[in-house]
């Protein structure tokens, strides 16, 4: 019986969306700019350009999907022959109001976010005074640090030592609808951090905030601090039944790898596989696929492309992360069953060459692979929900509220 596997490269955009200008992202192009940057800045031993090489993704139609999105070819081929395709490929645009993680994932699962999340203003002391007072009171805290928009890695360098000295957790936000709390995993305590996040999850409901995120770190001094893999997201549940909900309601299974379970508020999840880091995530994805029964969805989020490379504007790291992922793809293809449908996609962009550290409003790649899939360029999708409906059709479950299935045969 049919199974589906989604490998979602968090933030892997392939060109500006039609409404990118509204978000200040006109011209953003995660893949295109990485491709150009690598050609200029990376060199082989003989001094010649060391181009971005993604032969396995190219074989699934990535270059073609990028051309559909951008209206022109990439500056440099991703393989020796980008025309040799063994998949159905296209690009998709988002109709959700935001360019955040929840909106992208929910829309893929058939539930676009057609309302506005709440956001904290870009200013010092960005959180309402009454909210901070309640966090301190209900969390039994000596106070808090931060209270501003910040990069998660930079703010622990800035305030981590003071946090260790005072016991005050660091609260901060970003352009996303989020409240994040950084605290030392050992000195403050991981369980205590999680409990504080649960308190904050209830407190931010009146502000329509999408997520509260625990950001534990370890280390002894500013340059030594590093975030651990024990991040935990407390997310608002989707307002309607998602692809995941409908599959489990139909006696199917959803195997969630990485932060997928958190993104869907642990609803519609059969089994959760915690993992972090590209290598561990891919290893765990292979394990989940090998363990998943018939009529199941294995859903994997490769968060490092966003958190480690995109937000940190690490273009070289992003490109080399893509190349690592590409080298592992044959392992995934080798464990697929004859009726499996593999999808490689993303949830938004995060162009590492862009200004600031926020997501970028971009189209995403949609690459379908399977024994019954005809190699072809599909019509560009007008909503991410077309992806979810295509998978729902493959799994033979109830239609989603939104989306039109692509014909893969």
Coordinates of C-alpha atoms in Angstrom, one line a residue:
X1 CA 0.0 0.0 0.0
X2 CA 1.1 3.6 -0.7
X3 CA 3.3 5.6 1.6
X4 CA 4.6 9.2 1.3
X5 CA 7.9 10.8 2.4
X6 CA 8.4 14.5 2.7
X7 CA 11.9 15.8 3.0
X8 CA 11.5 19.5 3.8
X9 CA 14.6 21.6 3.5
X10 CA 13.7 24.4 5.9
X11 CA 14.1 27.8 4.2
X12 CA 15.2 26.5 0.8
X13 CA 13.6 29.1 -1.5
X14 CA 14.1 29.2 -5.3
X15 CA 13.2 32.8 -6.2
X16 CA 11.1 35.7 -5.2
X17 CA 7.3 35.2 -4.8
X18 CA 5.0 37.5 -6.7
X19 CA 4.2 39.4 -3.5
X20 CA 7.8 39.6 -2.2
X21 CA 8.0 43.4 -2.5
X22 CA 5.3 43.6 0.2
X23 CA 7.7 41.8 2.6
X24 CA 10.8 43.8 1.5
X25 CA 12.1 40.7 -0.3
X26 CA 11.9 41.6 -3.9
X27 CA 15.0 40.0 -5.6
X28 CA 15.5 37.4 -2.8
X29 CA 16.6 34.0 -4.2
X30 CA 18.1 31.5 -1.8
X31 CA 19.3 28.9 -4.3
X32 CA 20.2 31.4 -7.1
X33 CA 22.3 33.6 -4.8
X34 CA 24.1 30.6 -3.2
X35 CA 24.9 29.3 -6.7
X36 CA 26.4 32.7 -7.7
X37 CA 28.2 33.1 -4.4
X38 CA 29.9 29.7 -4.6
X39 CA 31.1 30.4 -8.1
X40 CA 32.8 33.6 -7.1
X41 CA 34.1 32.8 -3.6
X42 CA 35.0 29.1 -3.6
X43 CA 38.0 27.8 -5.5
X44 CA 39.5 24.5 -6.3
X45 CA 43.2 23.7 -5.7
X46 CA 44.1 24.9 -9.2
X47 CA 42.3 28.2 -8.6
X48 CA 39.3 27.5 -10.8
X49 CA 35.7 28.2 -9.6
X50 CA 34.3 25.4 -7.4
X51 CA 30.7 25.6 -8.4
X52 CA 27.7 24.4 -6.3
X53 CA 27.2 20.8 -7.3
X54 CA 23.9 19.0 -6.5
X55 CA 23.8 16.2 -9.1
X56 CA 21.1 14.1 -7.3
X57 CA 18.8 17.0 -6.7
X58 CA 19.4 18.1 -10.3
X59 CA 18.3 14.6 -11.3
X60 CA 15.0 15.2 -9.5
X61 CA 14.4 18.4 -11.4
X62 CA 15.7 21.1 -9.0
X63 CA 17.3 23.2 -11.8
X64 CA 14.1 23.0 -13.8
X65 CA 12.0 24.0 -10.8
X66 CA 14.3 27.0 -10.2
X67 CA 14.0 28.0 -13.9
X68 CA 10.1 27.8 -13.6
X69 CA 10.3 30.0 -10.5
X70 CA 12.9 32.5 -11.6
X71 CA 12.0 32.8 -15.3
X72 CA 15.7 32.0 -16.2
X73 CA 18.3 29.3 -15.7
X74 CA 20.6 29.3 -12.7
X75 CA 23.9 31.0 -13.3
X76 CA 25.7 27.7 -13.3
X77 CA 24.6 24.1 -13.8
X78 CA 24.1 21.9 -10.7
X79 CA 25.5 18.9 -12.4
X80 CA 27.2 17.8 -15.6
X81 CA 23.8 17.3 -17.2
X82 CA 20.9 19.2 -15.6
X83 CA 18.5 17.9 -18.3
X84 CA 18.6 14.3 -17.2
X85 CA 15.4 14.3 -15.0
X86 CA 13.8 11.4 -13.3
X87 CA 11.0 13.1 -11.4
X88 CA 8.0 15.5 -11.7
X89 CA 9.0 19.0 -10.7
X90 CA 7.7 22.5 -10.3
X91 CA 7.6 25.4 -7.9
X92 CA 4.9 26.6 -5.5
X93 CA 3.8 30.0 -4.2
X94 CA 2.5 30.7 -0.7
X95 CA -0.9 32.4 -0.1
X96 CA -0.6 32.5 3.7
X97 CA -0.3 36.0 5.1
X98 CA 3.1 35.4 6.6
X99 CA 6.5 33.9 5.7
X100 CA 7.0 32.0 8.9
X101 CA 7.5 28.3 9.7
X102 CA 4.0 27.4 10.9
X103 CA 2.3 29.2 8.0
X104 CA 4.5 27.3 5.4
X105 CA 4.0 23.9 7.0
X106 CA 0.3 24.3 7.6
X107 CA -0.3 25.5 4.1
X108 CA 1.6 22.4 2.7
X109 CA -0.7 20.3 4.9
X110 CA -3.8 22.0 3.5
X111 CA -4.5 24.8 5.9
X112 CA -3.2 28.2 4.7
X113 CA -2.9 30.9 7.3
X114 CA -5.3 33.5 6.0
X115 CA -5.3 35.6 9.2
X116 CA -2.6 37.8 10.7
X117 CA -0.4 36.5 13.5
X118 CA 0.6 38.9 16.3
X119 CA 4.1 40.3 16.3
X120 CA 6.2 42.2 18.8
X121 CA 7.4 45.6 17.6
X122 CA 11.0 46.2 16.4
X123 CA 12.1 48.3 19.4
X124 CA 13.9 48.1 22.7
X125 CA 11.7 46.6 25.5
X126 CA 9.5 45.1 22.7
X127 CA 7.3 43.0 25.0
X128 CA 4.3 44.6 26.8
X129 CA 5.2 45.5 30.4
X130 CA 2.3 43.6 31.8
X131 CA 3.4 40.4 29.9
X132 CA 6.9 40.6 31.3
X133 CA 5.6 41.2 34.8
X134 CA 3.4 38.0 34.5
X135 CA 6.3 36.0 33.1
X136 CA 8.4 37.0 36.1
X137 CA 5.6 36.4 38.6
X138 CA 4.3 33.1 37.3
X139 CA 7.8 31.8 36.5
X140 CA 9.0 32.8 40.0
X141 CA 12.0 34.6 38.4
X142 CA 14.4 37.2 39.7
X143 CA 13.8 39.1 36.4
X144 CA 14.5 38.7 32.7
X145 CA 17.1 39.8 30.3
X146 CA 16.9 40.8 26.6
X147 CA 13.4 41.9 25.8
X148 CA 14.2 42.7 22.2
X149 CA 14.6 41.4 18.6
X150 CA 17.8 39.4 18.3
X151 CA 19.7 36.6 16.7
X152 CA 19.6 33.6 19.0
X153 CA 23.3 32.9 18.8
X154 CA 24.3 36.6 19.3
X155 CA 22.1 37.2 22.3
X156 CA 23.5 34.4 24.3
X157 CA 27.0 35.8 23.6
X158 CA 25.8 39.2 24.7
X159 CA 23.8 38.2 27.8
X160 CA 24.7 34.5 28.6
X161 CA 27.3 35.4 31.2
X162 CA 24.9 37.8 33.0
X163 CA 22.2 35.0 32.8
X164 CA 24.6 32.7 34.6
X165 CA 25.4 35.3 37.2
X166 CA 21.8 36.4 37.9
X167 CA 19.6 33.4 37.0
X168 CA 17.5 35.6 34.8
X169 CA 16.4 33.9 31.6
X170 CA 16.9 35.7 28.2
X171 CA 13.6 36.5 26.4
X172 CA 13.7 37.8 22.8
X173 CA 11.8 37.7 19.5
X174 CA 12.3 38.0 15.7
X175 CA 10.3 39.0 12.7
X176 CA 8.3 35.8 13.2
X177 CA 5.4 35.6 15.5
X178 CA 7.4 34.1 18.4
X179 CA 8.6 34.5 21.9
X180 CA 11.9 32.7 22.5
X181 CA 13.5 31.9 25.8
X182 CA 17.2 31.1 26.1
X183 CA 18.6 29.6 29.3
X184 CA 21.6 27.5 30.3
X185 CA 20.7 23.9 30.1
X186 CA 22.5 23.0 33.3
X187 CA 22.6 26.1 35.5
X188 CA 19.0 27.1 34.8
X189 CA 17.7 23.6 34.1
X190 CA 16.1 22.1 31.0
X191 CA 12.9 21.0 32.8
X192 CA 12.6 24.4 34.3
X193 CA 13.0 26.1 30.9
X194 CA 10.3 23.9 29.5
X195 CA 8.0 24.7 32.3
X196 CA 8.6 28.4 31.8
X197 CA 7.8 28.1 28.1
X198 CA 4.5 26.4 29.0
X199 CA 3.6 29.3 31.2
X200 CA 4.5 31.8 28.5
X201 CA 2.5 29.8 25.9
X202 CA -0.6 30.6 27.9
X203 CA 0.4 34.2 28.6
X204 CA 1.0 35.1 24.9
X205 CA -2.4 33.8 23.7
X206 CA -4.1 37.2 24.0
X207 CA -1.4 38.6 21.7
X208 CA -2.0 35.9 18.9
X209 CA 1.6 34.7 19.0
X210 CA 2.2 31.5 17.0
X211 CA 5.0 29.9 19.0
X212 CA 7.0 30.0 22.2
X213 CA 10.4 28.4 21.7
X214 CA 12.8 27.0 24.4
X215 CA 16.4 27.7 23.4
X216 CA 18.7 25.9 25.8
X217 CA 22.5 26.4 25.6
X218 CA 25.6 25.2 27.4
X219 CA 29.1 26.6 27.9
X220 CA 31.0 28.7 30.5
X221 CA 31.6 32.1 28.9
X222 CA 30.5 34.2 25.9
X223 CA 32.6 32.7 23.2
X224 CA 32.1 29.2 24.5
X225 CA 28.2 29.2 24.6
X226 CA 26.5 27.0 22.1
X227 CA 22.9 26.1 21.6
X228 CA 22.0 22.4 22.2
X229 CA 19.7 20.1 20.3
X230 CA 17.1 20.2 23.1
X231 CA 15.1 23.1 21.5
X232 CA 11.4 22.7 22.0
X233 CA 8.6 24.6 20.2
X234 CA 5.2 25.2 21.9
X235 CA 3.0 26.0 18.9
X236 CA -0.6 27.0 18.4
X237 CA -2.5 24.1 16.8
X238 CA -3.8 24.5 13.2
X239 CA -7.4 25.8 13.1
X240 CA -8.6 23.0 10.8
X241 CA -7.8 19.4 10.2
X242 CA -4.4 19.1 8.4
X243 CA -3.1 16.3 6.1
X244 CA -1.7 14.7 9.2
X245 CA -5.0 14.8 11.1
X246 CA -6.9 13.3 8.1
X247 CA -4.4 10.6 7.6
X248 CA -4.4 9.4 11.2
X249 CA -8.2 9.7 11.3
X250 CA -8.2 7.3 8.4
X251 CA -6.2 4.8 10.4
X252 CA -3.0 5.8 8.7
X253 CA 0.3 6.7 10.4
X254 CA 2.4 9.9 10.6
X255 CA 6.1 9.5 11.5
X256 CA 7.5 12.9 12.4
X257 CA 11.3 13.6 12.3
X258 CA 12.9 16.6 13.9
X259 CA 10.6 19.6 14.7
X260 CA 7.6 18.5 12.7
X261 CA 5.7 17.3 15.8
X262 CA 6.2 20.7 17.5
X263 CA 5.1 22.6 14.4
X264 CA 1.8 20.7 14.4
X265 CA 1.4 20.9 18.2
X266 CA 1.9 17.1 18.4
X267 CA -1.5 16.7 16.7
X268 CA -1.9 14.0 14.1
X269 CA 1.4 12.4 15.0
X270 CA 1.8 8.7 15.4
X271 CA 5.5 8.6 16.3
X272 CA 8.0 11.4 17.0
X273 CA 11.7 11.0 16.2
X274 CA 13.8 13.7 18.0
X275 CA 16.9 14.7 16.0
X276 CA 19.1 17.7 15.2
X277 CA 22.0 18.3 12.8
X278 CA 22.0 17.4 9.2
X279 CA 23.7 14.0 9.6
X280 CA 21.5 12.9 12.5
X281 CA 18.4 14.1 10.8
X282 CA 19.2 12.2 7.6
X283 CA 20.1 9.0 9.6
X284 CA 16.8 9.3 11.5
X285 CA 14.8 9.9 8.4
X286 CA 16.2 6.7 6.9
X287 CA 15.2 4.9 10.1
X288 CA 11.7 6.3 10.1
X289 CA 11.2 5.3 6.4
X290 CA 12.4 1.8 7.1
X291 CA 10.0 1.5 10.1
X292 CA 7.0 3.2 8.6
X293 CA 4.1 0.9 7.8
X294 CA 1.8 1.0 4.7
X295 CA -0.5 4.0 4.5
X296 CA 1.9 6.3 6.3
X297 CA 3.5 9.7 5.9
X298 CA 7.1 10.2 7.0
X299 CA 7.6 14.0 7.4
X300 CA 11.1 15.3 8.0
X301 CA 12.2 18.9 8.7
X302 CA 15.9 19.7 8.0
X303 CA 16.0 22.8 10.2
X304 CA 19.7 23.5 9.9
X305 CA 19.3 25.1 6.5
X306 CA 17.3 27.8 8.3
X307 CA 18.7 28.0 11.8
X308 CA 22.4 27.4 11.2
X309 CA 22.8 28.9 7.7
X310 CA 20.0 31.1 6.5
X311 CA 19.4 33.2 9.6
X312 CA 23.1 33.4 10.3
X313 CA 23.7 34.5 6.7
X314 CA 26.3 31.8 6.2
X315 CA 26.2 31.3 2.4
X316 CA 29.2 28.9 2.3
X317 CA 27.7 26.8 5.1
X318 CA 24.3 26.7 3.3
X319 CA 25.8 25.6 0.0
X320 CA 28.0 22.9 1.6
X321 CA 25.0 21.8 3.6
X322 CA 23.0 21.3 0.4
X323 CA 25.9 19.4 -1.1
X324 CA 26.0 17.1 2.0
X325 CA 22.2 16.5 1.7
X326 CA 22.7 15.7 -2.0
X327 CA 25.3 13.1 -1.3
X328 CA 22.9 11.3 1.1
X329 CA 19.9 11.3 -1.3
X330 CA 20.9 7.9 -3.0
X331 CA 20.5 6.3 0.4
X332 CA 16.9 7.5 0.7
X333 CA 16.1 6.5 -2.9
X334 CA 17.5 3.0 -2.2
X335 CA 15.0 2.3 0.7
X336 CA 11.9 3.4 -1.1
X337 CA 9.2 0.8 -1.8
X338 CA 7.6 0.5 -5.3
X339 CA 4.4 2.4 -4.3
X340 CA 6.2 5.2 -2.3
X341 CA 6.0 8.8 -3.2
X342 CA 9.0 11.0 -2.2
X343 CA 8.6 14.7 -2.1
X344 CA 11.5 17.2 -1.6
X345 CA 10.3 20.8 -0.8
X346 CA 10.6 23.7 1.6
X347 CA 8.5 26.1 3.7
X348 CA 9.8 29.6 2.8
X349 CA 13.1 31.2 1.9
X350 CA 16.0 32.5 4.0
X351 CA 18.4 33.9 1.5
X352 CA 21.8 33.9 3.2
X353 CA 23.0 36.8 1.0
X354 CA 20.1 39.0 2.1
X355 CA 20.1 41.9 4.6
X356 CA 19.1 41.3 8.2
X357 CA 18.5 37.8 9.5
X358 CA 14.8 37.1 8.7
X359 CA 13.1 34.7 6.3
X360 CA 12.5 35.8 2.7
X361 CA 9.3 35.5 0.8
X362 CA 10.1 33.0 -2.0
X363 CA 8.7 30.2 -4.1
X364 CA 9.7 26.7 -3.0
X365 CA 10.8 23.7 -5.0
X366 CA 8.4 20.8 -5.4
X367 CA 10.1 17.6 -6.6
X368 CA 8.1 14.3 -6.7
X369 CA 9.8 11.0 -7.2
X370 CA 8.4 7.5 -7.3
X371 CA 8.2 4.4 -9.5
X372 CA 4.8 5.5 -10.9
X373 CA 5.8 9.2 -11.3
X374 CA 6.2 10.4 -14.9
X375 CA 9.2 12.6 -15.4
X376 CA 7.8 16.0 -16.4
X377 CA 7.6 19.7 -15.6
X378 CA 4.4 20.4 -13.7
X379 CA 2.4 23.6 -13.9
X380 CA 3.6 25.9 -11.1
X381 CA 1.4 25.6 -8.0
X382 CA -0.6 28.6 -6.8
X383 CA -0.7 27.5 -3.2
X384 CA 1.5 25.2 -1.1
X385 CA -1.8 23.3 -0.4
X386 CA -1.6 21.7 -3.9
X387 CA 1.3 19.7 -2.5
X388 CA -0.7 18.4 0.4
X389 CA -3.6 17.5 -1.9
X390 CA -1.3 15.6 -4.2
X391 CA -0.1 13.5 -1.3
X392 CA -3.6 13.0 0.1
X393 CA -4.6 11.6 -3.3
X394 CA -1.6 9.3 -3.4
X395 CA -2.5 8.0 0.1
X396 CA -6.2 7.6 -0.8
X397 CA -7.6 9.7 2.0
X398 CA -10.3 12.4 2.3
X399 CA -9.7 15.6 0.4
X400 CA -8.1 18.5 2.2
X401 CA -10.0 21.7 2.6
X402 CA -7.6 23.5 0.2
X403 CA -5.5 22.5 -2.7
X404 CA -5.7 20.9 -6.1
X405 CA -3.8 17.6 -6.8
X406 CA -1.1 17.5 -9.5
X407 CA -1.3 14.7 -12.0
X408 CA 1.9 12.8 -11.6
X409 CA 1.2 10.1 -14.2

